[in-house]
């Protein structure tokens, strides 16, 4: 990338970094470089997720999650239609299996309505079967706005648009050091540097480390939780038509194994959420001393452990016992048996945790001089990516003094824009 100085360097080629770059080039800021550590885009959370286009049902009305999910969902459906990306607004069924879950189901229905969902339908026990013939429950909620897509394909399209708009994407570039000079930031991997005037940190599971590398205190630490999936064997796909979810426990909304039909075919069951000993570790034996020591030395981890140890042990048990995993699924679809399931893939979630043990639920973005740090972008960030990307781009335009044609004229010793175009 030579001596070129980019207006914006974006660290992370997951869906949030790519959506941000896409939004910037669409506003005319072409001098953008996305730096991705891996040899391919969407290599971590984005490429290993459940592929669900979330409706916005779960989120606190008015929260960043709720607003961006609702706006982002519609934007994503439009994008998929326009770009010819396979997707389906197939709807999902939330199933209550015991009387104690009815109040939470009522609450979900209210939240969904408050978040503007129009295709909600409350169902009695018999009506559940119209949607999912193999489900057993005492009540349910049909959510018509939910859909499915392959987020890797979405990222491919984002990257085509970035390239077409003049942006660049560099793979195999792991930012290991950020040096601040008076007029530019120098981002270095082992062998090379990239210079930029401003940066956006979209490093997902590494967002806290990248913030610290930039001299910014993130005020939180990322704790990795692995989500493991099983897949239904082909002969049993008929057990699930679309998506079947349990009523979430409001204290741990990301828990609760569910069934998801995938856009490419097949049905996944899962994921669970098991404490992972490596941030980018996808198997039960994955271990990193650095990652483990870092959370073990963090007071927030022990504060969280004290509150949630029981739930954590349950998730570990389900990780090692297929029987326990199947029992959780049988609550929704009683017919399902261990022989109907084969091990599938896994994903690792970035769970942001504050030092007092508070699990950060909403998206968290921190602004610093010449920088924007996306510190927490959990689910539904893939659904919401277009909306989040546009919001970050708007922040960047404001904070970085960028004008839609590139860097705003500056009387100081900045090179003129025409020089920036040369690389
Ligand atoms: C198991 C699971 C299921 C999920 N299901 C859904 C779902 O169905 N629907 C939904 O909307 N959301 C879902 N999510 C959430 C969603 O996938 C994430 O919120 C979203 O992908 C976050 O995107 P990201 O770009 O922030 O992070 P990532 O996709 O993790 O991307 C961050 C990128 O930064 C790169 N990087 C890190 N450090 C550096 C560095 N120093 N230099 C260069 N590059 C670096 C990484 O290699 C990575 O590619 C799920 C998540 C998980 C884990």
Tab-separated table of C-alpha atoms and ligand atoms in Angstrom:
chain	number	residue	atom	x	y	z
A	1	UNK	CA	0.000	0.000	0.000
A	2	UNK	CA	3.129	2.110	-0.165
A	3	UNK	CA	3.163	5.714	0.956
A	4	UNK	CA	-0.476	6.342	0.308
A	5	UNK	CA	-2.275	7.940	3.225
A	6	UNK	CA	-5.861	6.818	3.538
A	7	UNK	CA	-8.559	9.044	4.952
A	8	UNK	CA	-9.914	6.114	6.957
A	9	UNK	CA	-8.360	2.794	7.954
A	10	UNK	CA	-10.840	0.208	9.159
A	11	UNK	CA	-9.516	-2.629	11.316
A	12	UNK	CA	-11.567	-5.802	10.784
A	13	UNK	CA	-13.117	-7.395	7.718
A	14	UNK	CA	-16.195	-8.772	9.450
A	15	UNK	CA	-19.651	-7.547	8.546
A	16	UNK	CA	-19.433	-4.394	10.696
A	17	UNK	CA	-16.116	-3.215	9.232
A	18	UNK	CA	-17.274	-3.967	5.697
A	19	UNK	CA	-20.649	-2.266	6.183
A	20	UNK	CA	-18.839	0.805	7.525
A	21	UNK	CA	-16.491	0.891	4.539
A	22	UNK	CA	-19.438	0.433	2.171
A	23	UNK	CA	-21.326	3.315	3.791
A	24	UNK	CA	-18.241	5.547	3.557
A	25	UNK	CA	-17.595	4.862	-0.129
A	26	UNK	CA	-21.288	5.383	-0.849
A	27	UNK	CA	-21.048	8.871	0.633
A	28	UNK	CA	-18.077	9.538	-1.641
A	29	UNK	CA	-15.250	8.949	0.855
A	30	UNK	CA	-13.179	6.711	-1.397
A	31	UNK	CA	-9.883	6.749	0.393
A	32	UNK	CA	-10.742	3.847	2.678
A	33	UNK	CA	-8.727	0.722	3.500
A	34	UNK	CA	-10.171	-2.296	5.324
A	35	UNK	CA	-7.444	-4.333	7.051
A	36	UNK	CA	-8.289	-7.934	7.880
A	37	UNK	CA	-5.980	-10.252	9.807
A	38	UNK	CA	-7.193	-13.452	8.165
A	39	UNK	CA	-6.836	-14.639	4.584
A	40	UNK	CA	-10.568	-14.247	3.956
A	41	UNK	CA	-13.396	-11.932	4.939
A	42	UNK	CA	-15.987	-12.849	7.583
A	43	UNK	CA	-13.633	-15.429	9.097
A	44	UNK	CA	-14.879	-15.132	12.679
A	45	UNK	CA	-18.241	-14.174	14.198
A	46	UNK	CA	-19.795	-13.142	10.891
A	47	UNK	CA	-18.954	-16.314	8.997
A	48	UNK	CA	-19.885	-18.695	11.801
A	49	UNK	CA	-23.222	-17.311	12.898
A	50	UNK	CA	-26.748	-18.717	12.631
A	51	UNK	CA	-27.684	-16.869	9.445
A	52	UNK	CA	-30.837	-15.380	10.927
A	53	UNK	CA	-32.218	-12.011	9.892
A	54	UNK	CA	-33.558	-10.992	13.280
A	55	UNK	CA	-36.852	-9.177	13.564
A	56	UNK	CA	-36.136	-6.914	16.553
A	57	UNK	CA	-38.403	-8.845	18.905
A	58	UNK	CA	-36.052	-9.126	21.865
A	59	UNK	CA	-34.526	-5.717	22.289
A	60	UNK	CA	-35.384	-2.970	24.700
A	61	UNK	CA	-37.385	-0.393	22.730
A	62	UNK	CA	-35.255	2.644	22.023
A	63	UNK	CA	-31.950	0.795	22.536
A	64	UNK	CA	-29.300	0.923	19.818
A	65	UNK	CA	-29.947	-2.763	19.208
A	66	UNK	CA	-33.688	-2.248	18.703
A	67	UNK	CA	-33.361	0.795	16.452
A	68	UNK	CA	-30.554	-0.597	14.328
A	69	UNK	CA	-32.088	-4.058	14.083
A	70	UNK	CA	-35.413	-2.797	12.797
A	71	UNK	CA	-33.879	-0.329	10.332
A	72	UNK	CA	-31.083	-2.737	9.386
A	73	UNK	CA	-33.415	-5.677	8.830
A	74	UNK	CA	-35.482	-3.811	6.253
A	75	UNK	CA	-32.337	-2.389	4.638
A	76	UNK	CA	-30.863	-5.911	4.458
A	77	UNK	CA	-33.981	-7.390	2.854
A	78	UNK	CA	-33.888	-4.568	0.275
A	79	UNK	CA	-30.157	-5.095	-0.302
A	80	UNK	CA	-30.608	-8.848	-0.813
A	81	UNK	CA	-33.437	-8.276	-3.289
A	82	UNK	CA	-31.487	-5.672	-5.253
A	83	UNK	CA	-28.240	-7.656	-5.280
A	84	UNK	CA	-29.776	-11.073	-5.955
A	85	UNK	CA	-28.592	-12.638	-2.666
A	86	UNK	CA	-30.511	-15.772	-1.660
A	87	UNK	CA	-32.662	-15.062	1.396
A	88	UNK	CA	-36.123	-15.826	2.736
A	89	UNK	CA	-38.428	-13.983	5.127
A	90	UNK	CA	-39.645	-17.337	6.401
A	91	UNK	CA	-40.776	-16.258	9.893
A	92	UNK	CA	-40.056	-17.906	13.207
A	93	UNK	CA	-42.001	-19.520	15.985
A	94	UNK	CA	-41.251	-18.798	19.659
A	95	UNK	CA	-42.629	-21.630	21.774
A	96	UNK	CA	-43.600	-21.575	25.460
A	97	UNK	CA	-43.405	-25.070	26.918
A	98	UNK	CA	-44.377	-24.390	30.543
A	99	UNK	CA	-46.760	-22.017	32.346
A	100	UNK	CA	-43.831	-20.135	33.906
A	101	UNK	CA	-42.865	-18.878	30.425
A	102	UNK	CA	-46.165	-17.206	29.580
A	103	UNK	CA	-45.322	-13.923	31.300
A	104	UNK	CA	-42.046	-13.731	29.356
A	105	UNK	CA	-43.934	-14.500	26.122
A	106	UNK	CA	-46.378	-11.640	26.917
A	107	UNK	CA	-43.399	-9.375	27.488
A	108	UNK	CA	-41.849	-10.394	24.157
A	109	UNK	CA	-45.090	-9.675	22.344
A	110	UNK	CA	-45.219	-6.204	23.908
A	111	UNK	CA	-41.576	-5.507	23.050
A	112	UNK	CA	-42.122	-6.699	19.476
A	113	UNK	CA	-45.123	-4.399	19.082
A	114	UNK	CA	-43.183	-1.491	20.616
A	115	UNK	CA	-40.396	-2.161	18.102
A	116	UNK	CA	-42.893	-1.861	15.258
A	117	UNK	CA	-43.323	-5.523	14.288
A	118	UNK	CA	-46.477	-5.924	12.226
A	119	UNK	CA	-46.432	-9.654	11.581
A	120	UNK	CA	-46.775	-10.890	15.166
A	121	UNK	CA	-49.423	-13.476	15.936
A	122	UNK	CA	-50.132	-14.973	19.340
A	123	UNK	CA	-50.915	-18.693	19.111
A	124	UNK	CA	-52.587	-21.273	21.313
A	125	UNK	CA	-51.247	-24.820	21.708
A	126	UNK	CA	-53.232	-26.250	18.769
A	127	UNK	CA	-52.312	-23.398	16.416
A	128	UNK	CA	-48.591	-24.051	16.895
A	129	UNK	CA	-48.943	-27.140	14.696
A	130	UNK	CA	-50.215	-25.083	11.740
A	131	UNK	CA	-46.755	-23.512	11.610
A	132	UNK	CA	-44.560	-26.329	12.895
A	133	UNK	CA	-46.312	-29.718	12.919
A	134	UNK	CA	-43.711	-31.399	15.152
A	135	UNK	CA	-43.598	-28.755	17.874
A	136	UNK	CA	-45.184	-29.235	21.288
A	137	UNK	CA	-45.934	-26.295	23.541
A	138	UNK	CA	-48.649	-24.536	25.445
A	139	UNK	CA	-48.536	-21.220	23.551
A	140	UNK	CA	-46.448	-19.413	21.014
A	141	UNK	CA	-45.658	-16.278	19.117
A	142	UNK	CA	-45.296	-16.222	15.329
A	143	UNK	CA	-42.896	-13.561	14.076
A	144	UNK	CA	-43.287	-13.052	10.347
A	145	UNK	CA	-40.462	-10.518	9.918
A	146	UNK	CA	-37.667	-13.007	10.760
A	147	UNK	CA	-35.680	-14.461	7.877
A	148	UNK	CA	-32.555	-16.346	6.808
A	149	UNK	CA	-29.513	-15.505	4.705
A	150	UNK	CA	-25.839	-16.455	4.389
A	151	UNK	CA	-23.893	-13.532	5.858
A	152	UNK	CA	-20.720	-14.562	4.011
A	153	UNK	CA	-22.544	-13.874	0.744
A	154	UNK	CA	-23.743	-10.545	2.107
A	155	UNK	CA	-20.103	-9.676	2.939
A	156	UNK	CA	-18.954	-10.650	-0.550
A	157	UNK	CA	-21.422	-8.126	-1.999
A	158	UNK	CA	-20.376	-5.440	0.479
A	159	UNK	CA	-16.764	-5.990	-0.595
A	160	UNK	CA	-17.657	-5.728	-4.316
A	161	UNK	CA	-19.340	-2.395	-3.621
A	162	UNK	CA	-16.333	-1.185	-1.611
A	163	UNK	CA	-13.974	-2.043	-4.475
A	164	UNK	CA	-16.281	-0.521	-7.080
A	165	UNK	CA	-16.428	2.664	-4.984
A	166	UNK	CA	-12.648	3.004	-4.864
A	167	UNK	CA	-12.046	1.469	-1.410
A	168	UNK	CA	-9.407	-1.175	-0.765
A	169	UNK	CA	-9.422	-4.369	1.257
A	170	UNK	CA	-6.228	-5.931	2.460
A	171	UNK	CA	-6.287	-9.518	3.723
A	172	UNK	CA	-3.581	-11.150	5.889
A	173	UNK	CA	-2.886	-7.801	7.537
A	174	UNK	CA	-3.069	-8.144	11.297
A	175	UNK	CA	-2.687	-4.755	12.927
A	176	UNK	CA	-0.195	-5.324	15.752
A	177	UNK	CA	0.820	-1.777	16.473
A	178	UNK	CA	-0.716	1.651	16.075
A	179	UNK	CA	1.602	4.637	16.147
A	180	UNK	CA	0.138	8.104	16.411
A	181	UNK	CA	1.953	10.875	14.617
A	182	UNK	CA	0.811	14.445	14.491
A	183	UNK	CA	-1.066	14.091	11.198
A	184	UNK	CA	-1.420	10.367	10.682
A	185	UNK	CA	-1.742	6.991	12.280
A	186	UNK	CA	0.610	4.223	11.263
A	187	UNK	CA	-0.922	0.754	11.454
A	188	UNK	CA	1.659	-2.006	11.336
A	189	UNK	CA	1.599	-5.748	10.931
A	190	UNK	CA	4.790	-7.839	10.965
A	191	UNK	CA	6.092	-6.735	7.596
A	192	UNK	CA	4.285	-3.670	6.452
A	193	UNK	CA	2.653	-0.382	7.443
A	194	UNK	CA	-0.556	1.287	6.384
A	195	UNK	CA	-0.907	5.018	6.980
A	196	UNK	CA	-4.220	6.678	7.567
A	197	UNK	CA	-5.534	9.901	9.029
A	198	UNK	CA	-8.331	8.283	11.009
A	199	UNK	CA	-9.320	4.811	12.029
A	200	UNK	CA	-12.369	2.747	12.878
A	201	UNK	CA	-11.885	-0.293	15.081
A	202	UNK	CA	-14.280	-3.106	14.069
A	203	UNK	CA	-12.123	-5.951	15.376
A	204	UNK	CA	-14.917	-8.023	16.943
A	205	UNK	CA	-13.383	-10.486	19.397
A	206	UNK	CA	-10.239	-8.326	19.559
A	207	UNK	CA	-11.935	-4.923	19.827
A	208	UNK	CA	-10.771	-4.268	23.411
A	209	UNK	CA	-7.160	-5.116	22.554
A	210	UNK	CA	-7.179	-2.965	19.441
A	211	UNK	CA	-8.596	-0.063	21.479
A	212	UNK	CA	-5.775	-0.439	24.015
A	213	UNK	CA	-3.257	-0.665	21.172
A	214	UNK	CA	-4.575	2.745	20.109
A	215	UNK	CA	-4.105	4.175	23.585
A	216	UNK	CA	-7.844	4.114	24.339
A	217	UNK	CA	-9.169	2.529	27.528
A	218	UNK	CA	-12.122	0.388	26.442
A	219	UNK	CA	-13.708	0.179	29.908
A	220	UNK	CA	-14.591	-3.440	29.239
A	221	UNK	CA	-13.038	-6.749	28.298
A	222	UNK	CA	-14.127	-9.249	25.671
A	223	UNK	CA	-14.888	-12.700	27.051
A	224	UNK	CA	-15.249	-15.383	24.370
A	225	UNK	CA	-18.212	-17.778	24.463
A	226	UNK	CA	-18.233	-20.663	21.989
A	227	UNK	CA	-21.558	-21.615	20.444
A	228	UNK	CA	-21.687	-25.206	19.215
A	229	UNK	CA	-24.178	-26.532	16.707
A	230	UNK	CA	-25.575	-29.883	15.706
A	231	UNK	CA	-27.188	-30.505	12.331
A	232	UNK	CA	-30.264	-32.579	11.591
A	233	UNK	CA	-29.461	-35.600	9.431
A	234	UNK	CA	-30.999	-35.220	5.950
A	235	UNK	CA	-33.765	-37.789	6.548
A	236	UNK	CA	-35.103	-35.718	9.488
A	237	UNK	CA	-35.198	-32.212	7.971
A	238	UNK	CA	-38.964	-32.508	7.897
A	239	UNK	CA	-39.034	-32.106	11.705
A	240	UNK	CA	-38.474	-28.369	11.246
A	241	UNK	CA	-40.078	-26.137	8.633
A	242	UNK	CA	-38.369	-22.864	9.502
A	243	UNK	CA	-37.087	-21.467	12.793
A	244	UNK	CA	-38.160	-22.707	16.234
A	245	UNK	CA	-37.003	-20.850	19.359
A	246	UNK	CA	-37.641	-21.236	23.077
A	247	UNK	CA	-38.876	-18.305	25.158
A	248	UNK	CA	-35.617	-16.636	26.240
A	249	UNK	CA	-34.675	-16.179	29.849
A	250	UNK	CA	-34.632	-12.367	30.122
A	251	UNK	CA	-31.435	-12.573	32.211
A	252	UNK	CA	-29.542	-14.442	29.444
A	253	UNK	CA	-31.301	-13.618	26.189
A	254	UNK	CA	-28.531	-15.186	24.043
A	255	UNK	CA	-29.019	-18.581	25.693
A	256	UNK	CA	-31.459	-21.258	24.616
A	257	UNK	CA	-30.750	-23.709	21.835
A	258	UNK	CA	-33.048	-23.416	18.852
A	259	UNK	CA	-33.641	-24.809	15.366
A	260	UNK	CA	-32.662	-22.798	12.312
A	261	UNK	CA	-33.248	-23.741	8.710
A	262	UNK	CA	-30.284	-22.588	6.654
A	263	UNK	CA	-30.612	-20.760	3.366
A	264	UNK	CA	-28.269	-23.238	1.651
A	265	UNK	CA	-30.360	-26.169	2.901
A	266	UNK	CA	-30.288	-28.222	6.078
A	267	UNK	CA	-31.292	-27.443	9.644
A	268	UNK	CA	-29.008	-26.443	12.523
A	269	UNK	CA	-29.729	-26.971	16.205
A	270	UNK	CA	-27.954	-24.772	18.723
A	271	UNK	CA	-25.916	-22.857	19.594
A	272	UNK	CA	-25.108	-23.244	23.265
A	273	UNK	CA	-22.796	-20.705	24.925
A	274	UNK	CA	-19.722	-22.188	26.587
A	275	UNK	CA	-16.881	-20.142	28.063
A	276	UNK	CA	-14.055	-20.480	25.509
A	277	UNK	CA	-10.372	-20.584	26.444
A	278	UNK	CA	-9.348	-19.008	23.149
A	279	UNK	CA	-10.884	-15.990	21.432
A	280	UNK	CA	-10.616	-17.562	18.001
A	281	UNK	CA	-10.943	-21.173	19.188
A	282	UNK	CA	-13.602	-23.320	17.579
A	283	UNK	CA	-13.096	-26.707	19.240
A	284	UNK	CA	-13.482	-27.995	22.810
A	285	UNK	CA	-9.708	-28.298	23.147
A	286	UNK	CA	-8.831	-24.845	21.770
A	287	UNK	CA	-6.672	-23.057	24.322
A	288	UNK	CA	-4.666	-19.852	24.457
A	289	UNK	CA	-2.686	-19.020	27.577
A	290	UNK	CA	-2.813	-15.311	26.759
A	291	UNK	CA	-6.606	-15.274	26.254
A	292	UNK	CA	-7.304	-17.402	29.324
A	293	UNK	CA	-4.926	-15.502	31.603
A	294	UNK	CA	-6.406	-12.226	30.451
A	295	UNK	CA	-9.940	-13.080	31.536
A	296	UNK	CA	-8.806	-14.971	34.638
A	297	UNK	CA	-7.019	-11.822	35.841
A	298	UNK	CA	-9.997	-9.573	35.141
A	299	UNK	CA	-12.135	-8.825	38.202
A	300	UNK	CA	-15.283	-8.617	36.071
A	301	UNK	CA	-14.870	-12.262	35.105
A	302	UNK	CA	-15.069	-13.420	38.720
A	303	UNK	CA	-17.938	-11.052	39.483
A	304	UNK	CA	-19.807	-12.565	36.526
A	305	UNK	CA	-18.832	-16.088	37.629
A	306	UNK	CA	-20.275	-15.514	41.093
A	307	UNK	CA	-23.603	-14.445	39.614
A	308	UNK	CA	-23.883	-16.962	36.788
A	309	UNK	CA	-21.811	-20.025	37.746
A	310	UNK	CA	-24.835	-22.322	37.707
A	311	UNK	CA	-25.863	-21.332	34.220
A	312	UNK	CA	-22.217	-21.635	33.085
A	313	UNK	CA	-21.867	-25.157	34.419
A	314	UNK	CA	-25.122	-26.149	32.710
A	315	UNK	CA	-23.756	-24.919	29.371
A	316	UNK	CA	-20.496	-26.867	29.900
A	317	UNK	CA	-22.485	-29.992	30.717
A	318	UNK	CA	-24.562	-29.609	27.560
A	319	UNK	CA	-21.377	-29.098	25.576
A	320	UNK	CA	-19.961	-32.457	26.630
A	321	UNK	CA	-23.237	-34.389	26.885
A	322	UNK	CA	-25.133	-34.849	23.655
A	323	UNK	CA	-27.933	-36.364	25.738
A	324	UNK	CA	-28.369	-33.102	27.646
A	325	UNK	CA	-28.286	-31.109	24.389
A	326	UNK	CA	-30.966	-33.380	22.906
A	327	UNK	CA	-33.107	-33.031	26.053
A	328	UNK	CA	-33.073	-29.237	25.627
A	329	UNK	CA	-34.190	-29.650	22.000
A	330	UNK	CA	-36.873	-32.175	22.958
A	331	UNK	CA	-38.594	-29.459	24.978
A	332	UNK	CA	-39.477	-27.889	21.627
A	333	UNK	CA	-39.685	-30.952	19.351
A	334	UNK	CA	-40.305	-34.039	21.512
A	335	UNK	CA	-39.795	-36.499	18.640
A	336	UNK	CA	-36.172	-35.592	18.132
A	337	UNK	CA	-33.613	-38.269	19.094
A	338	UNK	CA	-29.829	-38.281	19.466
A	339	UNK	CA	-29.537	-40.264	16.203
A	340	UNK	CA	-31.226	-37.399	14.316
A	341	UNK	CA	-28.295	-35.092	15.021
A	342	UNK	CA	-24.682	-34.937	13.869
A	343	UNK	CA	-22.087	-32.429	15.105
A	344	UNK	CA	-22.061	-29.187	13.107
A	345	UNK	CA	-19.813	-26.138	13.255
A	346	UNK	CA	-19.171	-23.616	15.993
A	347	UNK	CA	-18.922	-19.870	16.371
A	348	UNK	CA	-17.358	-17.735	19.104
A	349	UNK	CA	-19.250	-14.732	20.459
A	350	UNK	CA	-17.558	-11.631	21.786
A	351	UNK	CA	-19.259	-10.918	25.104
A	352	UNK	CA	-18.234	-7.551	26.475
A	353	UNK	CA	-17.917	-7.437	30.240
A	354	UNK	CA	-17.284	-4.495	32.544
A	355	UNK	CA	-14.934	-4.731	35.530
A	356	UNK	CA	-17.899	-4.945	37.938
A	357	UNK	CA	-19.258	-8.051	36.179
A	358	UNK	CA	-21.903	-6.181	34.154
A	359	UNK	CA	-22.581	-7.939	30.832
A	360	UNK	CA	-22.773	-5.215	28.217
A	361	UNK	CA	-25.910	-5.908	26.253
A	362	UNK	CA	-26.285	-3.005	23.850
A	363	UNK	CA	-23.985	-1.973	21.020
A	364	UNK	CA	-21.165	0.186	22.356
A	365	UNK	CA	-19.221	2.650	20.275
A	366	UNK	CA	-16.533	4.921	21.720
A	367	UNK	CA	-15.210	8.014	20.030
A	368	UNK	CA	-11.642	9.180	20.501
A	369	UNK	CA	-9.432	11.674	18.711
A	370	UNK	CA	-9.242	10.578	15.043
A	371	UNK	CA	-10.830	7.249	16.014
A	372	UNK	CA	-14.116	5.422	16.408
A	373	UNK	CA	-14.033	2.149	18.351
A	374	UNK	CA	-16.848	-0.378	17.962
A	375	UNK	CA	-16.351	-2.139	21.285
A	376	UNK	CA	-19.476	-4.256	21.418
A	377	UNK	CA	-21.387	-5.437	18.357
A	378	UNK	CA	-23.152	-8.648	19.387
A	379	UNK	CA	-26.183	-10.224	17.761
A	380	UNK	CA	-28.136	-8.764	15.921
A	381	UNK	CA	-25.185	-6.824	14.500
A	382	UNK	CA	-25.151	-8.908	11.316
A	383	UNK	CA	-28.850	-8.192	10.712
A	384	UNK	CA	-28.302	-4.547	11.618
A	385	UNK	CA	-25.023	-4.123	9.721
A	386	UNK	CA	-26.218	-1.676	7.056
A	387	UNK	CA	-27.739	0.560	9.698
A	388	UNK	CA	-24.718	0.322	12.027
A	389	UNK	CA	-22.353	0.953	9.116
A	390	UNK	CA	-24.292	4.074	8.141
A	391	UNK	CA	-24.258	5.341	11.740
A	392	UNK	CA	-20.513	4.808	12.076
A	393	UNK	CA	-19.911	6.451	8.704
A	394	UNK	CA	-21.971	9.456	9.851
A	395	UNK	CA	-19.886	9.640	13.056
A	396	UNK	CA	-16.733	9.425	10.968
A	397	UNK	CA	-17.884	12.204	8.629
A	398	UNK	CA	-18.555	14.394	11.662
A	399	UNK	CA	-15.547	13.550	13.843
A	400	UNK	CA	-12.936	13.128	11.152
A	401	UNK	CA	-13.852	16.347	9.337
A	402	UNK	CA	-14.459	14.317	6.222
A	403	UNK	CA	-16.541	15.798	3.501
A	404	UNK	CA	-18.374	13.499	1.107
A	405	UNK	CA	-15.639	14.085	-1.456
A	406	UNK	CA	-12.872	13.044	0.900
A	407	UNK	CA	-10.967	14.825	3.609
A	408	UNK	CA	-12.212	18.337	4.275
A	409	UNK	CA	-9.910	21.125	3.158
A	410	UNK	CA	-7.481	21.878	5.949
A	411	UNK	CA	-5.230	24.901	6.053
A	412	UNK	CA	-2.570	22.871	7.901
A	413	UNK	CA	0.229	20.800	6.431
A	414	UNK	CA	-2.106	18.128	5.030
A	415	UNK	CA	-1.444	16.932	1.541
A	416	UNK	CA	-4.158	18.045	-0.877
A	417	UNK	CA	-6.796	15.458	-1.746
A	418	UNK	CA	-5.468	14.887	-5.246
A	419	UNK	CA	-2.216	13.658	-3.711
A	420	UNK	CA	-4.165	11.168	-1.611
A	421	UNK	CA	-5.509	9.538	-4.709
A	422	UNK	CA	-2.081	8.552	-5.855
A	423	UNK	CA	-0.890	5.353	-4.323
B	1	LIG	C1	-22.613	-18.351	17.222
B	1	LIG	C2	-23.136	-17.013	16.753
B	1	LIG	C3	-24.412	-16.908	16.179
B	1	LIG	C4	-24.903	-15.667	15.786
B	1	LIG	N1	-26.081	-15.589	15.102
B	1	LIG	C5	-26.484	-14.387	14.560
B	1	LIG	C6	-27.611	-14.323	13.711
B	1	LIG	O1	-28.218	-15.328	13.373
B	1	LIG	N2	-27.994	-13.110	13.244
B	1	LIG	C7	-27.313	-11.948	13.572
B	1	LIG	O2	-27.716	-10.866	13.133
B	1	LIG	N3	-26.209	-12.002	14.344
B	1	LIG	C8	-25.773	-13.200	14.821
B	1	LIG	N4	-24.625	-13.272	15.560
B	1	LIG	C9	-23.895	-12.044	15.833
B	1	LIG	C10	-23.111	-11.552	14.622
B	1	LIG	O3	-22.534	-12.626	13.914
B	1	LIG	C11	-22.041	-10.578	15.095
B	1	LIG	O4	-22.680	-9.588	15.879
B	1	LIG	C12	-21.332	-9.895	13.916
B	1	LIG	O5	-20.877	-10.868	13.015
B	1	LIG	C13	-20.198	-9.039	14.424
B	1	LIG	O6	-19.461	-8.597	13.307
B	1	LIG	P1	-18.048	-7.909	13.485
B	1	LIG	O7	-17.649	-7.433	12.145
B	1	LIG	O8	-18.157	-6.920	14.602
B	1	LIG	O9	-17.104	-9.057	14.063
B	1	LIG	P2	-16.322	-10.267	13.296
B	1	LIG	O10	-17.174	-10.918	12.276
B	1	LIG	O11	-15.772	-11.132	14.366
B	1	LIG	O12	-15.170	-9.512	12.540
B	1	LIG	C14	-14.066	-8.915	13.180
B	1	LIG	C15	-12.887	-9.089	12.262
B	1	LIG	O13	-11.786	-8.352	12.762
B	1	LIG	C16	-10.610	-9.068	12.437
B	1	LIG	N5	-9.527	-8.608	13.316
B	1	LIG	C17	-9.447	-8.743	14.653
B	1	LIG	N6	-8.307	-8.182	15.110
B	1	LIG	C18	-7.667	-7.674	14.037
B	1	LIG	C19	-6.439	-6.977	13.863
B	1	LIG	N7	-5.638	-6.698	14.897
B	1	LIG	N8	-6.070	-6.604	12.603
B	1	LIG	C20	-6.862	-6.896	11.545
B	1	LIG	N9	-8.047	-7.556	11.657
B	1	LIG	C21	-8.436	-7.932	12.885
B	1	LIG	C22	-10.993	-10.512	12.666
B	1	LIG	O14	-10.126	-11.402	11.984
B	1	LIG	C23	-12.420	-10.536	12.151
B	1	LIG	O15	-12.512	-10.950	10.815
B	1	LIG	C24	-24.117	-14.499	15.983
B	1	LIG	C25	-22.829	-14.607	16.549
B	1	LIG	C26	-22.330	-15.851	16.901
B	1	LIG	C27	-20.932	-15.937	17.411
